[in-house]
Short mmCIF file of C-alpha atoms in Angstrom, two decimals:
data_model
loop_
_atom_site.label_atom_id
_atom_site.label_comp_id
_atom_site.label_asym_id
_atom_site.label_seq_id
_atom_site.Cartn_x
_atom_site.Cartn_y
_atom_site.Cartn_z
CA MET A 1237 -0.39 0.05 0.23
CA LYS A 1238 1.22 3.48 -0.50
CA LEU A 1239 0.55 5.79 2.67
CA LYS A 1240 0.78 9.80 2.23
CA LEU A 1241 0.79 11.49 5.58
CA ALA A 1242 1.09 15.21 6.18
CA VAL A 1243 3.29 15.26 9.37
CA LEU A 1244 2.52 18.03 11.84
CA PRO A 1245 3.74 18.40 15.47
CA GLY A 1246 3.24 21.27 16.47
CA ASP A 1247 4.66 22.89 19.56
CA GLY A 1248 5.26 21.71 23.17
CA ILE A 1249 6.21 18.27 23.30
CA GLY A 1250 4.38 17.80 20.02
CA PRO A 1251 8.21 17.56 17.94
CA GLU A 1252 9.84 15.09 20.49
CA ILE A 1253 7.01 12.69 20.07
CA MET A 1254 6.18 13.18 16.93
CA GLU A 1255 9.96 11.77 16.30
CA GLN A 1256 8.53 8.62 18.00
CA GLY A 1257 5.60 8.33 16.19
CA LEU A 1258 6.70 8.58 12.54
CA ALA A 1259 10.11 5.90 13.59
CA VAL A 1260 7.29 3.96 14.53
CA ALA A 1261 5.22 4.49 11.58
CA LYS A 1262 8.41 3.88 9.10
CA THR A 1263 9.55 0.68 10.63
CA VAL A 1264 5.94 -0.78 10.18
CA CYS A 1265 5.82 -0.07 7.13
CA GLU A 1266 9.21 -1.57 6.15
CA LYS A 1267 7.95 -5.10 7.93
CA TYR A 1268 4.75 -5.04 6.20
CA GLY A 1269 6.11 -4.02 2.48
CA HIS A 1270 3.93 -0.59 2.10
CA GLU A 1271 5.90 2.98 0.49
CA LEU A 1272 5.15 5.12 3.18
CA SER A 1273 5.94 9.57 1.97
CA TYR A 1274 5.00 12.31 4.34
CA GLU A 1275 5.54 15.49 4.59
CA TYR A 1276 6.02 18.28 7.23
CA GLY A 1277 3.58 21.29 8.24
CA ILE A 1278 3.43 24.02 10.47
CA CYS A 1279 0.40 24.96 12.82
CA GLY A 1280 -0.56 26.19 16.17
CA ALA A 1281 1.50 28.43 18.28
CA ASP A 1282 4.72 27.73 15.36
CA ALA A 1283 2.83 28.86 12.52
CA ILE A 1284 1.62 32.02 14.38
CA ASP A 1285 5.10 33.45 14.62
CA LYS A 1286 6.22 31.54 11.01
CA VAL A 1287 3.11 33.24 9.15
CA GLY A 1288 1.09 34.80 11.58
CA ASP A 1289 -1.35 31.54 10.33
CA PRO A 1290 -2.37 29.26 13.06
CA PHE A 1291 -2.90 26.94 10.60
CA PRO A 1292 -1.89 28.47 6.73
CA GLU A 1293 -3.06 27.96 3.86
CA GLU A 1294 0.25 25.48 2.64
CA THR A 1295 -0.85 23.33 5.29
CA PHE A 1296 -4.60 22.73 4.50
CA LYS A 1297 -3.85 22.24 1.25
CA LEU A 1298 -1.37 19.57 2.25
CA CYS A 1299 -3.39 18.24 4.40
CA MET A 1300 -5.85 17.06 1.28
CA GLU A 1301 -3.24 16.18 -0.41
CA SER A 1302 -2.73 13.93 2.27
CA ASP A 1303 -4.02 10.83 2.78
CA ALA A 1304 -3.64 10.85 7.17
CA VAL A 1305 -3.09 13.84 9.15
CA LEU A 1306 -0.61 12.34 11.94
CA PHE A 1307 -0.70 15.93 14.63
CA ALA A 1308 1.13 16.19 18.06
CA SER A 1309 0.17 18.56 19.77
CA VAL A 1310 -0.68 23.17 19.71
CA GLY A 1311 -0.49 25.11 22.75
CA ASP A 1312 1.61 27.75 23.97
CA PRO A 1313 1.68 29.30 28.17
CA LYS A 1314 2.56 33.12 25.57
CA PHE A 1315 -0.96 33.19 24.39
CA ASP A 1316 -2.87 32.06 27.18
CA ASN A 1317 -1.69 34.01 29.54
CA ASN A 1318 -2.75 37.17 27.33
CA PRO A 1319 -6.49 37.16 26.96
CA ASN A 1320 -6.48 39.64 24.13
CA ALA A 1321 -4.27 37.87 22.23
CA LYS A 1322 -6.60 37.54 18.20
CA VAL A 1323 -4.48 34.96 17.12
CA ARG A 1324 -4.39 32.06 19.50
CA PRO A 1325 -2.69 28.27 18.40
CA GLU A 1326 -6.20 26.69 19.93
CA GLN A 1327 -7.43 28.27 16.34
CA GLY A 1328 -5.75 26.35 13.92
CA LEU A 1329 -6.85 23.18 15.45
CA LEU A 1330 -10.61 24.07 14.60
CA ALA A 1331 -10.05 25.43 12.04
CA MET A 1332 -8.30 21.87 10.63
CA ARG A 1333 -11.24 20.11 12.57
CA LYS A 1334 -13.96 22.30 10.70
CA LYS A 1335 -11.67 23.14 6.74
CA LEU A 1336 -11.05 19.09 6.50
CA GLY A 1337 -14.64 18.76 7.66
CA LEU A 1338 -13.64 15.89 10.81
CA PHE A 1339 -17.20 15.57 11.94
CA ALA A 1340 -16.14 12.14 14.96
CA ASN A 1341 -13.49 12.39 17.19
CA VAL A 1342 -13.22 9.10 18.45
CA ARG A 1343 -11.56 8.51 21.68
CA PRO A 1344 -11.21 4.69 23.31
CA VAL A 1345 -10.53 4.57 26.40
CA THR A 1346 -8.82 1.44 27.88
CA THR A 1347 -6.98 0.28 31.20
CA PHE A 1348 -4.21 -1.95 30.82
CA ASP A 1349 -3.03 -3.79 33.77
CA CYS A 1350 -0.02 -3.13 34.68
CA LEU A 1351 -0.75 0.23 35.05
CA ILE A 1352 -4.23 -0.24 37.19
CA HIS A 1353 -1.98 1.48 40.56
CA LYS A 1354 -1.32 4.18 38.66
CA SER A 1355 -4.75 5.15 38.05
CA PRO A 1356 -7.08 7.43 41.36
CA LEU A 1357 -9.35 4.79 40.70
CA LYS A 1358 -9.77 1.70 42.88
CA ASP A 1359 -8.63 -1.53 41.20
CA GLU A 1360 -12.12 -2.25 41.75
CA ILE A 1361 -13.41 -0.04 40.02
CA VAL A 1362 -11.16 0.87 37.12
CA ARG A 1363 -9.55 -2.58 35.64
CA GLY A 1364 -11.81 -4.36 32.44
CA ALA A 1365 -12.60 -0.62 31.86
CA ASP A 1366 -13.04 -0.18 27.83
CA PHE A 1367 -15.21 2.46 25.98
CA ILE A 1368 -15.05 4.93 23.49
CA CYS A 1369 -15.98 8.51 23.79
CA ILE A 1370 -17.26 9.75 20.25
CA ARG A 1371 -17.79 13.20 20.41
CA GLU A 1372 -18.58 15.66 17.77
CA LEU A 1373 -16.09 17.96 17.22
CA THR A 1374 -17.22 20.74 15.00
CA GLY A 1375 -20.74 22.38 15.42
CA GLY A 1376 -21.76 23.70 19.37
CA MET A 1377 -20.58 26.38 21.37
CA TYR A 1378 -16.76 26.00 19.47
CA PHE A 1379 -18.17 27.32 16.44
CA GLY A 1380 -21.51 28.80 17.28
CA GLU A 1381 -21.67 32.85 17.27
CA LYS A 1382 -19.68 34.38 19.39
CA TYR A 1383 -19.56 37.65 21.21
CA GLN A 1384 -17.14 39.48 23.74
CA ASP A 1385 -17.23 43.10 25.60
CA ASP A 1386 -15.66 44.35 28.78
CA ASP A 1387 -19.62 43.59 29.97
CA LYS A 1388 -21.41 40.66 29.03
CA ALA A 1389 -20.55 37.66 26.94
CA TYR A 1390 -21.70 34.15 24.50
CA ASP A 1391 -21.29 31.20 22.54
CA THR A 1392 -23.88 30.14 20.85
CA ASN A 1393 -24.08 26.47 21.50
CA TYR A 1394 -25.97 25.73 18.04
CA TYR A 1395 -27.34 22.50 15.92
CA THR A 1396 -28.33 21.20 12.82
CA ARG A 1397 -30.66 18.29 12.84
CA PRO A 1398 -28.25 16.87 10.02
CA GLU A 1399 -25.00 17.09 12.27
CA VAL A 1400 -26.18 15.52 14.90
CA GLU A 1401 -28.11 12.81 12.47
CA ARG A 1402 -23.80 12.17 11.37
CA ILE A 1403 -21.97 11.57 13.91
CA LEU A 1404 -25.10 9.89 16.10
CA LYS A 1405 -24.81 7.63 13.19
CA VAL A 1406 -21.27 7.24 14.03
CA GLY A 1407 -21.85 6.09 17.41
CA PHE A 1408 -24.37 3.12 16.46
CA GLU A 1409 -22.12 1.57 13.92
CA TYR A 1410 -19.27 1.74 16.23
CA ALA A 1411 -21.73 0.17 18.76
CA MET A 1412 -22.35 -2.21 17.14
CA LYS A 1413 -19.11 -3.35 15.95
CA ARG A 1414 -18.53 -3.70 19.74
CA ASN A 1415 -21.21 -5.10 22.41
CA LYS A 1416 -23.95 -3.07 21.25
CA HIS A 1417 -24.47 -0.64 23.52
CA LEU A 1418 -25.02 3.53 23.05
CA THR A 1419 -24.92 5.86 25.86
CA VAL A 1420 -26.10 8.88 24.69
CA VAL A 1421 -25.65 12.37 26.66
CA ASP A 1422 -27.16 15.26 26.71
CA LYS A 1423 -28.94 17.71 28.77
CA ALA A 1424 -32.29 17.85 27.44
CA ASN A 1425 -34.00 18.41 31.04
CA VAL A 1426 -32.22 22.15 30.29
CA LEU A 1427 -30.37 22.46 27.06
CA ALA A 1428 -33.00 23.24 24.12
CA SER A 1429 -29.97 21.97 21.55
CA SER A 1430 -29.62 19.10 23.54
CA ARG A 1431 -33.27 18.01 22.99
CA LEU A 1432 -32.82 18.28 19.50
CA TRP A 1433 -29.54 15.67 20.31
CA ARG A 1434 -32.10 13.46 22.19
CA LYS A 1435 -35.24 13.95 19.59
CA VAL A 1436 -33.23 13.01 16.81
CA ALA A 1437 -31.14 9.64 18.66
CA GLN A 1438 -34.55 8.56 19.69
CA GLU A 1439 -35.97 8.68 15.99
CA MET A 1440 -32.38 6.90 15.09
CA ALA A 1441 -32.59 4.27 17.69
CA PRO A 1442 -35.49 1.79 15.54
CA GLN A 1443 -32.90 1.58 13.37
CA TYR A 1444 -30.83 -0.47 14.80
CA PRO A 1445 -32.77 -2.66 17.46
CA GLU A 1446 -29.67 -5.18 17.89
CA VAL A 1447 -27.82 -1.79 20.37
CA THR A 1448 -29.63 -0.75 24.13
CA THR A 1449 -29.63 2.68 23.45
CA ASP A 1450 -29.91 4.70 27.02
CA TYR A 1451 -29.98 8.14 27.45
CA MET A 1452 -27.76 10.11 30.30
CA PHE A 1453 -27.75 14.18 31.03
CA VAL A 1454 -24.55 15.48 32.03
CA ASP A 1455 -23.59 15.73 34.92
CA ASN A 1456 -25.27 11.89 35.45
CA ALA A 1457 -22.77 10.97 32.90
CA ALA A 1458 -19.41 12.35 34.20
CA MET A 1459 -20.23 11.19 37.25
CA ARG A 1460 -20.79 7.39 36.57
CA MET A 1461 -17.53 6.99 34.52
CA ILE A 1462 -16.02 7.59 38.05
CA LEU A 1463 -18.32 5.22 39.55
CA ASP A 1464 -19.00 2.99 37.57
CA PRO A 1465 -16.55 3.04 34.36
CA LYS A 1466 -16.86 -0.91 33.28
CA PHE A 1467 -21.01 0.88 32.76
CA PHE A 1468 -19.92 2.16 29.32
CA ASP A 1469 -19.22 1.05 25.89
CA VAL A 1470 -19.83 3.44 23.18
CA MET A 1471 -20.81 7.13 24.23
CA VAL A 1472 -21.78 9.51 22.30
CA THR A 1473 -22.08 13.32 22.97
CA GLU A 1474 -21.89 16.67 21.37
CA ASN A 1475 -18.01 19.07 21.22
CA THR A 1476 -18.71 20.89 24.97
CA PHE A 1477 -19.68 17.71 26.37
CA GLY A 1478 -16.89 15.27 25.03
CA ASP A 1479 -14.12 17.72 25.06
CA ILE A 1480 -15.04 17.51 29.17
CA LEU A 1481 -16.06 13.76 29.40
CA THR A 1482 -13.25 12.48 27.58
CA ASP A 1483 -10.26 14.29 29.46
CA GLU A 1484 -11.78 12.61 32.61
CA GLY A 1485 -11.68 9.37 31.17
CA SER A 1486 -7.55 9.64 31.05
CA CYS A 1487 -8.13 9.29 34.15
CA ILE A 1488 -9.41 6.18 34.90
CA THR A 1489 -5.98 4.64 33.16
CA GLY A 1490 -3.48 6.52 35.03
CA SER A 1491 -2.15 9.30 32.41
CA MET A 1492 -3.18 11.49 29.40
CA GLY A 1493 -0.41 9.73 27.54
CA LEU A 1494 -1.26 6.80 27.39
CA LEU A 1495 -4.65 7.40 24.87
CA PRO A 1496 -4.82 7.92 21.20
CA SER A 1497 -7.86 9.17 18.94
CA ALA A 1498 -8.60 9.75 15.82
CA SER A 1499 -10.57 12.20 14.06
CA THR A 1500 -12.44 11.45 11.38
CA GLY A 1501 -14.97 12.86 8.58
CA GLU A 1502 -15.22 14.14 5.19
CA HIS A 1503 -11.76 14.30 4.20
CA THR A 1504 -8.69 13.57 5.19
CA PRO A 1505 -8.27 12.19 8.39
CA VAL A 1506 -5.88 12.81 11.74
CA PHE A 1507 -4.54 10.95 13.98
CA GLU A 1508 -3.19 12.27 17.02
CA PRO A 1509 -2.92 12.12 21.11
CA ILE A 1510 -5.37 13.49 23.21
CA HIS A 1511 -3.11 15.09 25.96
CA GLY A 1512 -1.39 18.89 24.95
CA SER A 1513 1.53 20.29 23.72
CA TRP A 1514 2.90 20.66 27.32
CA PRO A 1515 5.20 22.87 27.20
CA GLN A 1516 6.73 23.17 30.61
CA ALA A 1517 8.83 18.90 29.40
CA LYS A 1518 9.46 20.28 25.85
CA GLY A 1519 12.85 19.55 24.84
CA LEU A 1520 13.46 17.24 28.46
CA ASN A 1521 12.99 14.17 27.05
CA ILE A 1522 10.29 13.40 29.61
CA ALA A 1523 7.09 13.51 27.65
CA ASN A 1524 5.08 10.16 27.44
CA PRO A 1525 5.05 8.58 23.49
CA LEU A 1526 3.10 6.14 23.45
CA ALA A 1527 0.12 8.29 22.97
CA GLN A 1528 1.59 9.52 20.06
CA ILE A 1529 2.73 5.69 18.81
CA LEU A 1530 -1.31 4.41 19.68
CA SER A 1531 -2.12 6.64 17.34
CA VAL A 1532 -0.06 5.37 15.28
CA ALA A 1533 -2.04 2.27 15.37
CA MET A 1534 -4.93 3.23 15.14
CA LEU A 1535 -3.97 5.50 12.18
CA PHE A 1536 -3.52 1.65 9.78
CA GLU A 1537 -6.13 -0.19 11.23
CA TYR A 1538 -8.27 2.60 9.32
CA PHE A 1539 -6.76 1.75 6.25
CA ASP A 1540 -7.73 -1.92 7.39
CA LEU A 1541 -4.16 -2.42 8.56
CA LYS A 1542 -5.34 -4.79 11.11
CA GLU A 1543 -2.34 -6.69 11.41
CA GLU A 1544 0.10 -3.36 11.26
CA GLY A 1545 -1.88 -2.07 13.79
CA ALA A 1546 -1.96 -5.20 16.28
CA VAL A 1547 1.69 -5.41 16.23
CA ILE A 1548 1.84 -1.69 17.66
CA ARG A 1549 0.07 -1.89 20.44
CA GLU A 1550 2.07 -5.58 21.16
CA ALA A 1551 5.35 -3.65 21.02
CA VAL A 1552 3.62 -0.79 23.78
CA ASN A 1553 2.30 -3.30 26.37
CA ALA A 1554 4.99 -4.94 25.50
CA SER A 1555 7.13 -1.87 27.02
CA LEU A 1556 4.61 -0.84 29.33
CA ASP A 1557 5.17 -4.53 31.46
CA GLN A 1558 8.53 -4.73 30.53
CA ASN A 1559 8.51 -1.70 32.75
CA VAL A 1560 9.75 1.22 30.30
CA ARG A 1561 8.66 3.55 30.42
CA THR A 1562 8.63 7.13 31.36
CA PRO A 1563 9.31 9.25 34.34
CA GLU A 1564 5.23 9.48 34.70
CA ILE A 1565 4.40 6.27 34.92
CA GLN A 1566 7.30 4.36 35.64
CA VAL A 1567 7.60 2.25 38.69
CA GLU A 1568 9.28 3.18 41.88
CA GLY A 1569 12.65 2.11 41.65
CA GLY A 1570 12.27 1.40 38.14
CA GLU A 1571 15.51 2.35 35.29
CA LYS A 1572 14.98 5.80 33.91
CA TYR A 1573 13.65 6.04 30.02
CA GLY A 1574 13.11 8.97 28.31
CA THR A 1575 10.58 9.48 25.39
CA LYS A 1576 13.59 8.99 22.97
CA GLU A 1577 14.44 5.82 24.93
CA VAL A 1578 10.74 3.96 24.31
CA GLY A 1579 10.33 5.18 21.36
CA ALA A 1580 13.82 3.31 20.52
CA TRP A 1581 12.63 0.49 21.99
CA ILE A 1582 9.67 -0.35 20.65
CA VAL A 1583 10.60 0.02 17.08
CA ASP A 1584 13.18 -2.48 17.76
CA TYR A 1585 10.37 -4.76 19.52
CA ILE A 1586 8.25 -4.34 15.58
CA LYS A 1587 11.56 -5.27 13.68
CA LYS A 1588 11.95 -8.07 15.60
CA ALA A 1589 8.30 -9.38 16.56
#
């Protein structure tokens, strides 16, 4: 297979973890006889500094001409701490999602037995938790009409029926592939937009009679994720709720550095870790590359290259089992490994597998 990637390292630890993710992609392609080509693009604070635009037209063009985008992170404190900044790195991420039509963000939440002790939750609660959060990505408050002055501000949580139908379809189809249980998360007791979501979901549910569909207010869902994460199989929700709940889900695993994601829709799919740019760790060789590497596994699986994805997952699991880990998840007294060392170990494992 020929595979062309747009590689967007972005900001903070992005270039460091991207180096490891790309090394894994190259190794897998060499091992299985695929032809890999790739080109770097700029985005985020890096792109603002260079061209004044967090998602410049050249980067958009590169993404459209590629089979997939491998993305790392955006964000920089100099923008976070300036409420008057007119251009922000995160605007580049939103622009990428909108321009590529990436309306479905798929985030698996999976526990690793050897890391259960790192979760703030009790062993019996989290062990065996395995579910998928599907977040609508191009609508809602993030993209609705906005206004701000010194005395008032608003963000419009705007959704149309077609937007709701297409993301719910993704949710139902994922549920059909898994344990046939879909939870629709909303706030229908308060928000008109949520009542539209629930109405459409109730209309669509009979089309999937094998799927058990239930409905849950977002506050209850947030509580249930902590008290009983094994209840969930597939969860689907709107943009703002999804952003919050998926980050909460990372606590179940014990580290945000373990969770990959895929964003799919109308054009080129994007694969990225769910964590941010962690600028404080930039250049220190301590960032966990596993979420980036697992995003590469999701990329291969998207193109139905299941064996390729499986060998990456096997290598990641082996690295954890053998305590080849970056500092935030290393066992007490364990050997010290940095970003580069973990990546190199996984590459070597794949070559020998």
